Short mmCIF file of C-alpha atoms in Angstrom, two decimals:
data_model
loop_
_atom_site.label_atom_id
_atom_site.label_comp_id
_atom_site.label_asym_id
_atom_site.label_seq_id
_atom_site.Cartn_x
_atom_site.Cartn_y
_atom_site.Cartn_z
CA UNK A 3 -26.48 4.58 -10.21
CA UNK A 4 -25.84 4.39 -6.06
CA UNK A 5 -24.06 2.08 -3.82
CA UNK A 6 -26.33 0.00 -1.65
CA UNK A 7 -26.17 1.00 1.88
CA UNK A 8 -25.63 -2.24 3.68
CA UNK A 9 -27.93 -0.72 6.27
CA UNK A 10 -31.05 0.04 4.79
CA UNK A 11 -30.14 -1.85 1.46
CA UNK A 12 -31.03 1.41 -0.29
CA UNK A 13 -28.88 2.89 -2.87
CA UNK A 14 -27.19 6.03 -3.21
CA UNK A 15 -25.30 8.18 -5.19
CA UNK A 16 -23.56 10.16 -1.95
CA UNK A 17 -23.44 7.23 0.89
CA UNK A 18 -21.59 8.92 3.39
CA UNK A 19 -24.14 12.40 3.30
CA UNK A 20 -27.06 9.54 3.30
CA UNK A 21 -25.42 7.98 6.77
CA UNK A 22 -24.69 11.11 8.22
CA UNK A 23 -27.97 12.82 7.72
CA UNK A 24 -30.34 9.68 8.15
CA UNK A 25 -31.60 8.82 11.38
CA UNK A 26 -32.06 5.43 10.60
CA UNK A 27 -28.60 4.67 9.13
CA UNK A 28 -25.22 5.36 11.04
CA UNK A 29 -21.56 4.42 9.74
CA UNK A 30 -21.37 0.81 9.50
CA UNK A 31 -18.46 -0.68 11.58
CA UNK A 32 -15.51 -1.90 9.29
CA UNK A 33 -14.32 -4.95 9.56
CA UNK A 34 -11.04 -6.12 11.20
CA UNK A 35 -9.95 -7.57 7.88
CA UNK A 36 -10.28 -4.14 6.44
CA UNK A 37 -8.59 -2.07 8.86
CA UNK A 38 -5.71 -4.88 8.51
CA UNK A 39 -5.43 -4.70 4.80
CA UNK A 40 -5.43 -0.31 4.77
CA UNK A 41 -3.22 -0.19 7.89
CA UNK A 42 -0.36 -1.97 5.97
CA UNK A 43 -0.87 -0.19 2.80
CA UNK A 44 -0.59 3.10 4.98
CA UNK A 45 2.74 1.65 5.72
CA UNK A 46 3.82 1.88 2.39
CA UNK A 47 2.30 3.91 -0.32
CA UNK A 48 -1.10 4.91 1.10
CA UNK A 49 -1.85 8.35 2.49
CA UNK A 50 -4.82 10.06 4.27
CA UNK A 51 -6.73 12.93 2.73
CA UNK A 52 -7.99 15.25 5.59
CA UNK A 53 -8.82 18.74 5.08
CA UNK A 54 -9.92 20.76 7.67
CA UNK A 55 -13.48 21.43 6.69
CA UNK A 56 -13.83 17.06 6.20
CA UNK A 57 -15.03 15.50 9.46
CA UNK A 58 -14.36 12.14 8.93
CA UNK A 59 -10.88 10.77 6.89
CA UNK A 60 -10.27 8.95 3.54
CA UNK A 61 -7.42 7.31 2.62
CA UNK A 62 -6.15 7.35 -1.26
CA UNK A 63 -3.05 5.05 -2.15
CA UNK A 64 -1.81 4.74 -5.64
CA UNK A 65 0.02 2.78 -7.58
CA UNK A 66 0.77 1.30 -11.36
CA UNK A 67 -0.55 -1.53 -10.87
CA UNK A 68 -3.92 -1.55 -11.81
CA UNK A 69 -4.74 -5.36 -10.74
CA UNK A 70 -3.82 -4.74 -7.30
CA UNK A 71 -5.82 -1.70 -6.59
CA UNK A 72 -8.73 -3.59 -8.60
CA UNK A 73 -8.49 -6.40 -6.28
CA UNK A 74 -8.18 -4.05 -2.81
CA UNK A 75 -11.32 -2.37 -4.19
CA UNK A 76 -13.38 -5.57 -4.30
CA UNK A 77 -11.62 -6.40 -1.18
CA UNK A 78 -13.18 -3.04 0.76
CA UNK A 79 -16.61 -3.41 -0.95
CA UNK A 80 -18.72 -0.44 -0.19
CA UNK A 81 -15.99 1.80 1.64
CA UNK A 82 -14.28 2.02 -1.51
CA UNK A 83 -15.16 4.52 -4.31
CA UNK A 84 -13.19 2.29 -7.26
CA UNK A 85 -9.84 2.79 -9.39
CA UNK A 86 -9.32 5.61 -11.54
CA UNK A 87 -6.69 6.65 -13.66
CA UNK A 88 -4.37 9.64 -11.83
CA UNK A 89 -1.95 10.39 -14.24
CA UNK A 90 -0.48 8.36 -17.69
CA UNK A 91 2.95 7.79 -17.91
CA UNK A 92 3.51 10.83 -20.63
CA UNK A 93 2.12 13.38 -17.54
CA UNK A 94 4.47 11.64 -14.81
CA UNK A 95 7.28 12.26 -17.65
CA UNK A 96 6.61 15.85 -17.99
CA UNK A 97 5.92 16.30 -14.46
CA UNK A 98 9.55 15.13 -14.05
CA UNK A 99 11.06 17.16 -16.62
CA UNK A 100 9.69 20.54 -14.99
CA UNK A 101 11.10 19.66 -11.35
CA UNK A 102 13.69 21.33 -9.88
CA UNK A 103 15.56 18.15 -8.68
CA UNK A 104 18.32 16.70 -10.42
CA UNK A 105 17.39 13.14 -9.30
CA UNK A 106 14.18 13.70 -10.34
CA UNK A 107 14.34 15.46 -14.06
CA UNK A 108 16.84 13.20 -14.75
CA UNK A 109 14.76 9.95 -14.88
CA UNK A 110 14.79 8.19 -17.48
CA UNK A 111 13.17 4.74 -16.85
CA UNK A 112 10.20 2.84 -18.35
CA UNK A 113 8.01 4.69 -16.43
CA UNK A 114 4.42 3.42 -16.42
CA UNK A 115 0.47 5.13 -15.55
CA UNK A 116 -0.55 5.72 -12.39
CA UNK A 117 -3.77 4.64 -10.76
CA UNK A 118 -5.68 5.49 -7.44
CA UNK A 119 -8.08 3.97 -5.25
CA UNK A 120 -10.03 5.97 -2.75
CA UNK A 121 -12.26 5.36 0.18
CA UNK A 122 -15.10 6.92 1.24
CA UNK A 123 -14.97 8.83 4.44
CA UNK A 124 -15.37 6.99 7.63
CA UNK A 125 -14.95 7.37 11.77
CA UNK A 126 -13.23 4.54 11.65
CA UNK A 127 -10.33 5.83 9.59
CA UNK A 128 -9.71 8.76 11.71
CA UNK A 129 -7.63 6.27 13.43
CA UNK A 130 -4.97 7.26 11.67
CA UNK A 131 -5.59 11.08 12.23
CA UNK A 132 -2.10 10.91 14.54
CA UNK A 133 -0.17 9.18 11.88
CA UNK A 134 0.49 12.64 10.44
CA UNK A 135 0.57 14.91 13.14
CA UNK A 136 3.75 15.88 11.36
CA UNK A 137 5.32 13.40 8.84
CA UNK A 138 4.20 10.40 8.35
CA UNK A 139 5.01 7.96 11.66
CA UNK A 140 4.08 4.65 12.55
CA UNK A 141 2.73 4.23 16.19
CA UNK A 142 5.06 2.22 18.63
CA UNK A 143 2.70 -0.32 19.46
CA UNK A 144 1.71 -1.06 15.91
CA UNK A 145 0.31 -4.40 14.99
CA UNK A 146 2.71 -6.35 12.77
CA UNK A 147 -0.21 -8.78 12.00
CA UNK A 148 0.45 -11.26 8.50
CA UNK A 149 -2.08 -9.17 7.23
CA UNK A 150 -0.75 -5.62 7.85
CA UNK A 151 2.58 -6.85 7.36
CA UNK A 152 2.13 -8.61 3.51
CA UNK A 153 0.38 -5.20 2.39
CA UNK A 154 3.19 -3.08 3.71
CA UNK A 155 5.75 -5.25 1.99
CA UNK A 156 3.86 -5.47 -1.53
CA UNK A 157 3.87 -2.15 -1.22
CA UNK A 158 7.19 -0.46 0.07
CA UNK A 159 9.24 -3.85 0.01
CA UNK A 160 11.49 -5.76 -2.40
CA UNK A 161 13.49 -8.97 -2.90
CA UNK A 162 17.50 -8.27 -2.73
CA UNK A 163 19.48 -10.89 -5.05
CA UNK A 164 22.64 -9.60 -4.17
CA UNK A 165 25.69 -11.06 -6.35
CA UNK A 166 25.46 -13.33 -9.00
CA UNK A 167 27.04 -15.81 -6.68
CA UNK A 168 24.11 -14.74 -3.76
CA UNK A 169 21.66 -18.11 -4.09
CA UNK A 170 19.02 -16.80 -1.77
CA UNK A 171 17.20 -13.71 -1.75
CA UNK A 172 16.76 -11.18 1.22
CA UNK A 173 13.82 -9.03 2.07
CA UNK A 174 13.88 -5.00 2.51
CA UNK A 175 11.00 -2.63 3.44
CA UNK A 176 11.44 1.28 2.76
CA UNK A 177 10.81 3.08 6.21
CA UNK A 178 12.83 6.53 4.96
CA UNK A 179 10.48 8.59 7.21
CA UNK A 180 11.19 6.89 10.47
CA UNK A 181 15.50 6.68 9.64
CA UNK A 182 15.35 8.41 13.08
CA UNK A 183 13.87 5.86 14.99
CA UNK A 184 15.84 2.49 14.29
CA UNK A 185 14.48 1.50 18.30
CA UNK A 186 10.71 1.86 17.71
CA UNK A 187 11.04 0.18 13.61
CA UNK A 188 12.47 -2.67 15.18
CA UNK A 189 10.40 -3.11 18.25
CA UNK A 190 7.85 -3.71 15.71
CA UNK A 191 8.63 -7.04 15.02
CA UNK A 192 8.57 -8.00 18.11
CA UNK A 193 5.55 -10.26 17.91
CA UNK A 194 6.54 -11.82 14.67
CA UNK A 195 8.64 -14.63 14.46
CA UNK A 196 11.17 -12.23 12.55
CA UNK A 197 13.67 -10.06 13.91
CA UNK A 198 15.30 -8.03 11.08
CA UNK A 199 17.98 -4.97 11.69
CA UNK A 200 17.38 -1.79 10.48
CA UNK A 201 19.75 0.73 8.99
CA UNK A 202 19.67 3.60 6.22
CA UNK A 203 15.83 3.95 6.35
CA UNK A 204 15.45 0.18 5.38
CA UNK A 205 14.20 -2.59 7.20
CA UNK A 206 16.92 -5.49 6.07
CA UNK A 207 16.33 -9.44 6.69
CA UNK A 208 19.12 -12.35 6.65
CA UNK A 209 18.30 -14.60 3.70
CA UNK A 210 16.91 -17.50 6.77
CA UNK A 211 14.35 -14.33 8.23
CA UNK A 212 13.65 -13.72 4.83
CA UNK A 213 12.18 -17.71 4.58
CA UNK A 214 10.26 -17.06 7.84
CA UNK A 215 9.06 -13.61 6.81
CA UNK A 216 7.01 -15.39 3.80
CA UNK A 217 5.74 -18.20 5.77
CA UNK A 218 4.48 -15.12 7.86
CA UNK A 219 2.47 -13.42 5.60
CA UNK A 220 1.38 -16.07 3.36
CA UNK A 221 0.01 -16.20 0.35
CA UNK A 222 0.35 -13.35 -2.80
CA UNK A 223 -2.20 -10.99 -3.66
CA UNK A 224 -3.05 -10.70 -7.22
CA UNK A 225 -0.70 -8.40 -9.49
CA UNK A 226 2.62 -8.46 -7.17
CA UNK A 227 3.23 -11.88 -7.57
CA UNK A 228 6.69 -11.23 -8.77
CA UNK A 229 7.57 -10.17 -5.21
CA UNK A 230 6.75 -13.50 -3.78
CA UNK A 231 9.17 -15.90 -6.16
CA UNK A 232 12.23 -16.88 -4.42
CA UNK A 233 12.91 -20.18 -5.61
CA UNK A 234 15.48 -18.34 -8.03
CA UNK A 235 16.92 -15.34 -9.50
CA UNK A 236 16.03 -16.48 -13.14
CA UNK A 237 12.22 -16.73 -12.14
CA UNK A 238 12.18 -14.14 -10.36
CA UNK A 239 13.25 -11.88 -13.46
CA UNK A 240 11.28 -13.67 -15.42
CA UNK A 241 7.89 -12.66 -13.08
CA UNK A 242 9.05 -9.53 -13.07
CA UNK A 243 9.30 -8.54 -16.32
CA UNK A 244 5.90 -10.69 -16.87
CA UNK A 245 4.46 -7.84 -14.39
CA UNK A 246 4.98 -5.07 -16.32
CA UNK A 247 2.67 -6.07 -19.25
CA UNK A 248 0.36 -8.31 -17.25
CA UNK A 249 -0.30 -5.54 -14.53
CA UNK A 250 0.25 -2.21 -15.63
CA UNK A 251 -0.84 0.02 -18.24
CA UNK A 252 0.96 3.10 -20.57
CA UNK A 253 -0.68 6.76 -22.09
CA UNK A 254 -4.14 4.48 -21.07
CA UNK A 255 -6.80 7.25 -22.35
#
């Protein structure tokens, strides 16, 4: 069983060898709405695979919840190669147990299976060749689309209740490998209507930019709907919780 090569309309078990060895079938383009939805997951917790002897790049991102990744792999169609299980929850436990880290073989939380979603190789993704010349950095004149922006926040952001007294919840995104570069984070936003401050490797929004951020980016995407209730600390916890056995899996075989 093949994927249909929305060239030819053939199908094949190796589509990338069959475009770059046919000379009737190229790389397709990939559409904007693609590029937007892997750009902001390679914001958060997306990565590129590129060894040296690969011409063209993938990119891999995993994560626990299964329903998400299932619903970026329809999303992506033919450029992705599906969800798989990476590791259960009993291997991540063991995994932690042997490192040499304190913080790390310490853990002890309800720690759940991991999945991953792949893409096949593509031009197109080379794109972000120069995200890793070193570690991982964002360019300067990044697109902060709704699109790119909602996938980097479902995936490296969270909703900050504060005190019990705090009514209103406030928006952070994880950007610990660009601490160094508070300037180029926040220049970022620059064409959204948001204009949040940026300290200790977080990007941090007042509780009224938090309001705007959401209007932003719209809608939730399937499985991280949690991260998209505001309208109270109670429901919030409530989705949350509701996530964990809705949207993720443990020791899956």
């Amino acid at each position: 069983m093949g994927t249909e090569c929305p060239e030819c309309g053939e199908s094949y078990r190796r589509l990338t060898q069959h475009w770059a060895m046919s000379s009737s079938c190229s790389y397709p383009a990939l559409p904007e709405r693609w590029l937007g939805l892997l750009t902001g997951i390679l914001m958060g917790d997306g990565t590129i695979h590129d060894p040296p002897s690969a011409a063209n790049t993938r990119v891999d991102v995993c994560n626990i919840c299964v329903t998400f990744l299932q619903w970026v792999d329809e999303k992506l169609e033919w450029l992705s190669n599906g969800v798989t299980l990476h590791r259960t929850s009993d291997e991540i436990r063991a995994e932690n147990a042997r490192s040499d880290l304190d913080r790390i073989s310490s853990l002890d939380y309800d720690i759940r299976d991991q999945y991953v979603l792949t893409t096949r190789r593509h031009p197109a993704l080379n794109r972000y060749r120069h995200w890793y010349d070193s570690e991982k950095r964002y360019p300067a004149e990044q697109d902060l689309r709704p699109a790119v922006l909602k996938q980097w926040y479902v995936c490296d952001g969270h909703l900050l209740w504060g005190t019990e007294g705090h009514r209103r919840p406030q928006v952070w995104l994880a950007v610990e490998n660009e601490r160094d570069r508070p300037g180029v984070i926040e220049g970022l936003f620059d064409t959204t209507p948001i204009s949040p401050s940026f300290r200790s490797g977080r990007v941090m929004l007042t509780s009224d930019e938090t309001e705007d951020f959401f209007e932003y980016i719209g809608d939730p995407v399937p499985g991280y709907e949690y991260k998209f209730v505001t309208d109270g600390r109670g429901r919030y916890r409530k989705a949350k919780e509701a996530f964990y056995w809705r949207h993720t899996t443990t020791n899956t075989a």
